[in-house]
CSV table of C-alpha atoms in Angstrom, one decimal:
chain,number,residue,atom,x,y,z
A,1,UNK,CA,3.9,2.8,80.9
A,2,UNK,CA,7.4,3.2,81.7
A,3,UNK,CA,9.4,0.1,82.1
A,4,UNK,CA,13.4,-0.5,82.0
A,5,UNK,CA,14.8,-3.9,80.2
A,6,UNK,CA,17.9,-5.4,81.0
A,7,UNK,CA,19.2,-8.0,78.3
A,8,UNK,CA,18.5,-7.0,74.8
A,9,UNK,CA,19.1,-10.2,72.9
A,10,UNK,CA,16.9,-12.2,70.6
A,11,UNK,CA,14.2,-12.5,73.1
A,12,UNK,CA,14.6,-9.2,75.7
A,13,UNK,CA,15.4,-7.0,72.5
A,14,UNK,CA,12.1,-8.3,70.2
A,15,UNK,CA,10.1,-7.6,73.7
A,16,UNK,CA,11.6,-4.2,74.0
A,17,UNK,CA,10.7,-3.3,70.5
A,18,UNK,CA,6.8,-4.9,70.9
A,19,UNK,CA,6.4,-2.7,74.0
A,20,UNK,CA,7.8,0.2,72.1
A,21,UNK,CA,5.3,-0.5,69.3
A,22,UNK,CA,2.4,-1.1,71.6
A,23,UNK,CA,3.5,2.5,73.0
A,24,UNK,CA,5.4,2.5,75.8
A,25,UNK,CA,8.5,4.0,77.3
A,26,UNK,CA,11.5,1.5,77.4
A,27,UNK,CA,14.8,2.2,78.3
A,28,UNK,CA,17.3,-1.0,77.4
A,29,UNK,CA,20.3,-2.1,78.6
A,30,UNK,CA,22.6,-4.8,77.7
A,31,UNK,CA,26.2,-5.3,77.6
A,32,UNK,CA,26.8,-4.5,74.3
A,33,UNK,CA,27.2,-0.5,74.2
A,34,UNK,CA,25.9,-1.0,70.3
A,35,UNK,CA,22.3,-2.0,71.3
A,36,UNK,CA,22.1,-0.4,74.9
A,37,UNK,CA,20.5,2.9,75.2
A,38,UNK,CA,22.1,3.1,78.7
A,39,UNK,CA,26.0,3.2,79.8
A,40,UNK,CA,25.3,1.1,82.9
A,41,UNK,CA,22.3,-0.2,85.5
A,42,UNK,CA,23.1,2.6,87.6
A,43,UNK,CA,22.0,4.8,84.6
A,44,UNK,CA,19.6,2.6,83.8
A,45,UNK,CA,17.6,3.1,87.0
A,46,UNK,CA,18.2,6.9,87.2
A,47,UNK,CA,16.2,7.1,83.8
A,48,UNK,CA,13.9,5.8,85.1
A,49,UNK,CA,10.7,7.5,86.7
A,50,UNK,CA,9.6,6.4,90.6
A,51,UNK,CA,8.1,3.3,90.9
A,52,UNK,CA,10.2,1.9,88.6
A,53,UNK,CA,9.7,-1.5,87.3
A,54,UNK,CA,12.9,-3.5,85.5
A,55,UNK,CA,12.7,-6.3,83.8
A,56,UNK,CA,15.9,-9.0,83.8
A,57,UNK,CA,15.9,-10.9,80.5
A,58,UNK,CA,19.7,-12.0,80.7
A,59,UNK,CA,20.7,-16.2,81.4
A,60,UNK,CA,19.5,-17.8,84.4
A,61,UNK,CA,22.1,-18.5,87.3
A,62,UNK,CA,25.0,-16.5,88.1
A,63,UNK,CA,24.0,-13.8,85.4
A,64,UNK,CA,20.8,-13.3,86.6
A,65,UNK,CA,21.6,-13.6,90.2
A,66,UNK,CA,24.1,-11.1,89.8
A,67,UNK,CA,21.7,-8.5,88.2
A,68,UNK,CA,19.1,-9.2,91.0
A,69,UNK,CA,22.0,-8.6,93.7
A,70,UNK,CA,22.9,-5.0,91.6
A,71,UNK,CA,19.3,-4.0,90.7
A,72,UNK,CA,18.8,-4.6,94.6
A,73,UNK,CA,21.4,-1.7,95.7
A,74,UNK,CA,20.3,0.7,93.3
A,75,UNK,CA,16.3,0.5,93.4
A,76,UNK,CA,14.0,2.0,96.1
A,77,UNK,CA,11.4,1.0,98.1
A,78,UNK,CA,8.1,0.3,95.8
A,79,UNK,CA,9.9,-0.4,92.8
A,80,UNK,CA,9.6,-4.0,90.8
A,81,UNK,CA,11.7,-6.6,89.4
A,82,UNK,CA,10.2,-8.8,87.0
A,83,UNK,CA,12.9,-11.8,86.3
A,84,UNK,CA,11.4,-12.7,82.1
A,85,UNK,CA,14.3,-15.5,82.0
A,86,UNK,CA,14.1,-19.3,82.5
A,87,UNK,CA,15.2,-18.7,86.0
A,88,UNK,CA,14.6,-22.1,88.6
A,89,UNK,CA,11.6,-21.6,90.5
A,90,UNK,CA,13.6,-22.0,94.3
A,91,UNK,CA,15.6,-19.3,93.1
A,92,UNK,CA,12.8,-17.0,92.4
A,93,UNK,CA,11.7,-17.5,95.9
A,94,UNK,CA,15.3,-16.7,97.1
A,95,UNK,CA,15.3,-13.6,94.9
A,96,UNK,CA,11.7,-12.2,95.8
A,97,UNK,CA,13.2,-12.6,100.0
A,98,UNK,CA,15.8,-10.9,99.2
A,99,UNK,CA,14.5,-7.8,97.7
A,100,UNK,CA,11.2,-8.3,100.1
A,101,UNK,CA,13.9,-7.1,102.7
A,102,UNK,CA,14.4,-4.0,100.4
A,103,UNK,CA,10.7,-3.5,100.3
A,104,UNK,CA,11.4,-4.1,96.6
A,105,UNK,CA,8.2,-6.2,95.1
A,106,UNK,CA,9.3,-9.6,92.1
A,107,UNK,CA,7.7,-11.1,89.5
A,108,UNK,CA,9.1,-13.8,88.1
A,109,UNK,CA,7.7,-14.8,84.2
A,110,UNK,CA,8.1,-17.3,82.1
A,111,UNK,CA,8.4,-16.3,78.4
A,112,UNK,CA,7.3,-18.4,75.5
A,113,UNK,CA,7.5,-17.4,71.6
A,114,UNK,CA,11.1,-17.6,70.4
A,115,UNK,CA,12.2,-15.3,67.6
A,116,UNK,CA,8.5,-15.4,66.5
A,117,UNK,CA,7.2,-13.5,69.8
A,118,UNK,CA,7.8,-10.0,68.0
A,119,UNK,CA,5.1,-10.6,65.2
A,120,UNK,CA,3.1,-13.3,67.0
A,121,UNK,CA,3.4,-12.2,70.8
A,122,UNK,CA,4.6,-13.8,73.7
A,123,UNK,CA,2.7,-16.3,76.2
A,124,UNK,CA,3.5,-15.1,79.6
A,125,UNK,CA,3.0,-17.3,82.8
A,126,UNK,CA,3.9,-15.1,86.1
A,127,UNK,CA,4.0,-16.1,89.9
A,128,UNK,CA,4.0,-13.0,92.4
A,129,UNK,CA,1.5,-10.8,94.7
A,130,UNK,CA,-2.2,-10.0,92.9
A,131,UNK,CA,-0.9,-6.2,93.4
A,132,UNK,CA,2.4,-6.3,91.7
A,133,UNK,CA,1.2,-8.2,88.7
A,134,UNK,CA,-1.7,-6.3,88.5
A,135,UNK,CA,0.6,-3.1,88.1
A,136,UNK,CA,2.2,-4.5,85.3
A,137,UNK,CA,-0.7,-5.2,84.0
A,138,UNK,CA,-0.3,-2.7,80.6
A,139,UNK,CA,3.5,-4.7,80.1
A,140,UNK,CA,1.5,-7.6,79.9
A,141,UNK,CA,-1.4,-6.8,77.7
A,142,UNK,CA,0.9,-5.5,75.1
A,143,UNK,CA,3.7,-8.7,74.9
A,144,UNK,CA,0.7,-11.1,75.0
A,145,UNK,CA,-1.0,-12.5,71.7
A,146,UNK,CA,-4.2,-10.9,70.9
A,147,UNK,CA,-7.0,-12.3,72.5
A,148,UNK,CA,-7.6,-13.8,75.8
A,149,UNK,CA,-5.4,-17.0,75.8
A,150,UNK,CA,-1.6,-16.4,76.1
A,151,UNK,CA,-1.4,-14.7,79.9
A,152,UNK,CA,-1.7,-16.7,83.2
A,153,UNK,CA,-1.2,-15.2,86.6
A,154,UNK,CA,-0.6,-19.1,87.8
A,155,UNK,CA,0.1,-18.5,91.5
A,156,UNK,CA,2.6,-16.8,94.1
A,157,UNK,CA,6.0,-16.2,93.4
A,158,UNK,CA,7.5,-19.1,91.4
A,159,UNK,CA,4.7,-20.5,89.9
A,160,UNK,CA,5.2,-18.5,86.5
A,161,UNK,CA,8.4,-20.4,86.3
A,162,UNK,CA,7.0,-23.8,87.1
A,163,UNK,CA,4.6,-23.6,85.0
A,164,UNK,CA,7.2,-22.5,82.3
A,165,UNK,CA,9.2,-25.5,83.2
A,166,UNK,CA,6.7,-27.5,82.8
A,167,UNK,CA,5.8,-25.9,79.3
A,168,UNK,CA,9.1,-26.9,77.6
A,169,UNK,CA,9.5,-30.4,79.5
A,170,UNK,CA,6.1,-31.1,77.4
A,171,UNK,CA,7.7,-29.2,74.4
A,172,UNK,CA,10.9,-32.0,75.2
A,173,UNK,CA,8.1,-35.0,74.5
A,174,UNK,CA,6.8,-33.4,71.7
A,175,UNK,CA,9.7,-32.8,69.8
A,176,UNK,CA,11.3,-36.2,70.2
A,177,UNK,CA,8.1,-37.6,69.0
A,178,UNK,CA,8.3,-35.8,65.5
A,179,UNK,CA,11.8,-36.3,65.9
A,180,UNK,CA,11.5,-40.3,65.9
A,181,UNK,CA,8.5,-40.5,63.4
A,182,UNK,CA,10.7,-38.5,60.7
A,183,UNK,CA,13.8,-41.3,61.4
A,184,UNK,CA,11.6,-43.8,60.8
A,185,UNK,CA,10.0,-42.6,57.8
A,186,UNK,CA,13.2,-41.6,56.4
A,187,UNK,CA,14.7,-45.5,57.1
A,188,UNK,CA,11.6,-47.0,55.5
A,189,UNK,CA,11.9,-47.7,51.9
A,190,UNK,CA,7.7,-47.9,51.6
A,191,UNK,CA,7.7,-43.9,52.2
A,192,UNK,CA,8.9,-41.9,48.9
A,193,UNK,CA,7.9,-38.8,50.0
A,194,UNK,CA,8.9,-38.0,53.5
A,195,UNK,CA,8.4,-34.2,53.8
A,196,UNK,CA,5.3,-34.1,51.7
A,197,UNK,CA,3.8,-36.5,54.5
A,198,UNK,CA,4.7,-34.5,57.2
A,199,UNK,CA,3.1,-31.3,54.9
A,200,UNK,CA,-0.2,-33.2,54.8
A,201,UNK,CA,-0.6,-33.8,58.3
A,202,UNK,CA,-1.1,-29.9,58.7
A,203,UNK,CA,-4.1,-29.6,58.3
A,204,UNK,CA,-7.3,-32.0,59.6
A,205,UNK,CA,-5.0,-34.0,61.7
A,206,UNK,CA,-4.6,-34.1,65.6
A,207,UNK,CA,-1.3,-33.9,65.7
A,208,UNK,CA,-1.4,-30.2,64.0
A,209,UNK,CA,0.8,-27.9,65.5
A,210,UNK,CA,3.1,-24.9,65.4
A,211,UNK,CA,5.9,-26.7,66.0
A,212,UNK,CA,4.7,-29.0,63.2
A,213,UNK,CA,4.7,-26.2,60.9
A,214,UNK,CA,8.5,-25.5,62.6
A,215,UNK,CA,9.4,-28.5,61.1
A,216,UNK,CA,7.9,-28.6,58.1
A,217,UNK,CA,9.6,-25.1,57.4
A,218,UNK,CA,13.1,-27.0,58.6
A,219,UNK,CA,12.5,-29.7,55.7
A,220,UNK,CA,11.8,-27.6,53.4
A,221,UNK,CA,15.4,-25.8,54.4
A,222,UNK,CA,17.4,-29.0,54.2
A,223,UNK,CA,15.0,-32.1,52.8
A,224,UNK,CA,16.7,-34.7,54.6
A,225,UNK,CA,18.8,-32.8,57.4
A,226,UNK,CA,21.9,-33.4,55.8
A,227,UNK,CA,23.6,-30.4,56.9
A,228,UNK,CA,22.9,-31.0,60.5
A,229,UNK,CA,24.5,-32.7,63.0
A,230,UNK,CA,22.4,-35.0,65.8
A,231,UNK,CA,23.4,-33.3,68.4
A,232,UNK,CA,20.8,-31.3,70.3
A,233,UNK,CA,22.0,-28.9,73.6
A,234,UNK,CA,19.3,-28.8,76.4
A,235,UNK,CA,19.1,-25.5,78.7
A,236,UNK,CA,18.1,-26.8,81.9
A,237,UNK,CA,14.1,-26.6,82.3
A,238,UNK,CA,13.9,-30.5,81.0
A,239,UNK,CA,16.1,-31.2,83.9
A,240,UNK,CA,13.9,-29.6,86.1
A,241,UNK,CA,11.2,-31.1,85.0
A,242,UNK,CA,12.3,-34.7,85.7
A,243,UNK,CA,13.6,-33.0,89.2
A,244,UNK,CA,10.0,-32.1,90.2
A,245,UNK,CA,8.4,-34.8,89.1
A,246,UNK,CA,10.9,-36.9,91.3
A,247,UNK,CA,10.0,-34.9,94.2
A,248,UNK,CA,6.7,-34.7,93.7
A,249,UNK,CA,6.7,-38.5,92.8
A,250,UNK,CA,4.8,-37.8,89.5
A,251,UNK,CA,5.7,-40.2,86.9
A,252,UNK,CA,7.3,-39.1,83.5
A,253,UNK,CA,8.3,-41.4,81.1
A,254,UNK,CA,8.2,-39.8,78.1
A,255,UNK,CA,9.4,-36.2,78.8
A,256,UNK,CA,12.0,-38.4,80.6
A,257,UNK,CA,13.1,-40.1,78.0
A,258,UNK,CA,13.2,-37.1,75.9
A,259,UNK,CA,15.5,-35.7,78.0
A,260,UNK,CA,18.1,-38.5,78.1
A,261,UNK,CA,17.8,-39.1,74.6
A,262,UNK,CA,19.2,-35.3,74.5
A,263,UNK,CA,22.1,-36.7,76.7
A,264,UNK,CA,22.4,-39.6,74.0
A,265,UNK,CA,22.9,-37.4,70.7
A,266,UNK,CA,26.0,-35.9,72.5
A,267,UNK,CA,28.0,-39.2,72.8
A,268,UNK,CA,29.4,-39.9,69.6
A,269,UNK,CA,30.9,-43.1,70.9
A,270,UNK,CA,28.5,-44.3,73.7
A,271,UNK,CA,30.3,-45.7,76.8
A,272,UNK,CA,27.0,-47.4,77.8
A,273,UNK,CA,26.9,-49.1,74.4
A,274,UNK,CA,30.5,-50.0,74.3
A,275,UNK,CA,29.2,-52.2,77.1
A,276,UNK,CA,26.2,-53.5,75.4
A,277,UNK,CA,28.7,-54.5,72.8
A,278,UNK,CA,30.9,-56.4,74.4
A,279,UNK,CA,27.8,-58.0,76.5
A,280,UNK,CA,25.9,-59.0,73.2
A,281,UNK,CA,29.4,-60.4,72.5
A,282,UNK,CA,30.0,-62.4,75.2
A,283,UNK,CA,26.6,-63.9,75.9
A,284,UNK,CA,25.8,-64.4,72.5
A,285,UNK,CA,29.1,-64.0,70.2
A,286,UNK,CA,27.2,-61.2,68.8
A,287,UNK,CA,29.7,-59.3,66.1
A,288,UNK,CA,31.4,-56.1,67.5
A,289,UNK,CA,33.1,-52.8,65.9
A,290,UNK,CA,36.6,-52.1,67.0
A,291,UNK,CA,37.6,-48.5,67.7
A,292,UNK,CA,39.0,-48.3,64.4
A,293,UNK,CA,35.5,-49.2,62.6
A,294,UNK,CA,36.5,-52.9,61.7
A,295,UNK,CA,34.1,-55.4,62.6
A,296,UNK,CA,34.6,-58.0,64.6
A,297,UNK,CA,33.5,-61.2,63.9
A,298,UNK,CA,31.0,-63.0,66.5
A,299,UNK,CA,28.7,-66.1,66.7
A,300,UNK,CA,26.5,-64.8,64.2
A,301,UNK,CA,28.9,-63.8,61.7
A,302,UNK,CA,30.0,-66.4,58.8
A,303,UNK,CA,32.8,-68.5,59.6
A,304,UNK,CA,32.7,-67.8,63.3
A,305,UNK,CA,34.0,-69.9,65.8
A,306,UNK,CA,33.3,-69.4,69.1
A,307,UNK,CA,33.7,-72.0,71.9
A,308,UNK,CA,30.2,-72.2,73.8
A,309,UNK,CA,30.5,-72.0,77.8
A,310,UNK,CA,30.8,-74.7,80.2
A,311,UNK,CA,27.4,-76.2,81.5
A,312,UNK,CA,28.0,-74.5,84.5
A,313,UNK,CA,29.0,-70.9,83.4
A,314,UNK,CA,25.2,-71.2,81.7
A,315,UNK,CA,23.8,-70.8,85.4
């Protein structure tokens, strides 16, 4: 099949080489003249045989509402857009109105598999008509894994996304788990051998996972994360996620909190605990740490002296 790919970075360009493998005709573009086999969209489309199908794997937002808008004026009537990004649902129902006007048919797909999907394939979760997705049917079967796990036609346009969104807020939980059990392993002095006990729980245990073997293969790299800094970028589906489940009234406390403690690793001096601080200070004398890094002494520090409150400032 014959299929055009706009966005050839880590993910669109390992997809564009899988579907090349698996056999079929793909004609790239991306910004970068050094990796595009096209000058422009424009050309893009005009290499392409009618019905065309194109599929967007640029940034969601502006960059991938822009494309949409373009891919819009230059495609015909019959032809597909298949939006592989981590596009918002809403806005794949704005986008599939838009080109429904057009008579041009969307898919919208949520892509999971990293840098790995080349090797491993990819697991696809689409939202769109039964008769579109079943046209791209042959894309699908080739980027998948092997087997039949790894494609979900979940629903109309939209759901592919949701479910995608979903995915990673559960990936968001997950992560900060391992994330919290390897802090406190590595602040326990009972533990000798932190990454040999995260290397034993591959295999037999329940917590067994790729993304345990991910971070196995990270300690291994750098023992005790020493060359990293705790700060860890989010791209928007965990916010999502926590949007939904607001809406939805669905309760979410631990991808939730995964999310926020994202927001946390970003604050290297916490305005929220410069309150806590000076809170723990004043109700308690609690010792604080100046800007500088001094310490401050409080109630609980040797040779403090702090004057207690009146009897009625205790109410």
């Amino acid at each position: 099949m014959q299929i055009g790919m706009v966005g050839l970075g880590k993910m669109g360009g390992n997809m564009a080489e899988r579907l090349r493998r698996g056999g079929h005709d793909v004609v790239g573009y991306d910004r970068d003249p050094a990796i595009s086999d096209v000058g422009s969209l424009k050309e893009l489309v005009e290499r392409l045989q009618k019905p065309r199908a194109v599929w967007v794997m640029v940034p969601a937002g502006k960059p991938t509402q822009s494309t949409i808008d373009d891919l819009g004026e230059l495609l015909d009537p019959g032809d597909i857009v298949v939006d592989g990004g981590n596009s918002h649902y809403v806005d794949d129902q704005k986008h599939a109105a838009e080109l429904a006007e057009k008579s041009i048919g969307f898919v919208d797909c949520g892509v999971s598999g990293g840098v790995w999907g080349l090797k491993n394939g990819y697991a696809l979760m689409c939202g769109g008509d039964q008769a579109h997705v079943d046209r791209l049917m042959p894309i699908f079967e080739t980027l998948k894994p092997e087997g039949e796990d790894g494609f979900v036609h979940a629903g109309e346009v939209g759901a592919g996304h949701f479910a995608k969104m979903v995915h990673n807020g559960i990936e968001y939980g997950m992560m900060q788990a391992f994330a919290e059990g390897w802090e406190l392993l590595e602040a326990s002095d009972v533990v000798k051998d932190v990454k040999g006990s995260f290397k034993s729980w591959r295999t037999g245990t329940v917590i067994r996972s790729w993304l345990l073997d991910l971070m196995v293969r990270a300690l291994d790299d750098d023992e005790h994360l020493e060359q990293l800094r705790g700060y860890a970028q989010d791209s928007g589906e965990g916010r999502w996620t926590v949007q939904a489940a607001v809406d939805h009234a669905v309760p979410l406390p631990v991808i939730t909190a995964s999310l926020y403690a994202r927001f946390a690793s970003r604050q290297d001096d916490s305005p929220a605990m410069k309150v806590v601080a000076a809170l723990r200070n004043q109700f308690g004398g609690h010792a604080t740490t100046s800007a500088e890094g001094a310490t401050e002494k409080g109630a609980d520090s040797p040779g403090a002296d702090v004057v207690p409150p009146r009897e009625t400032e205790r109410r």
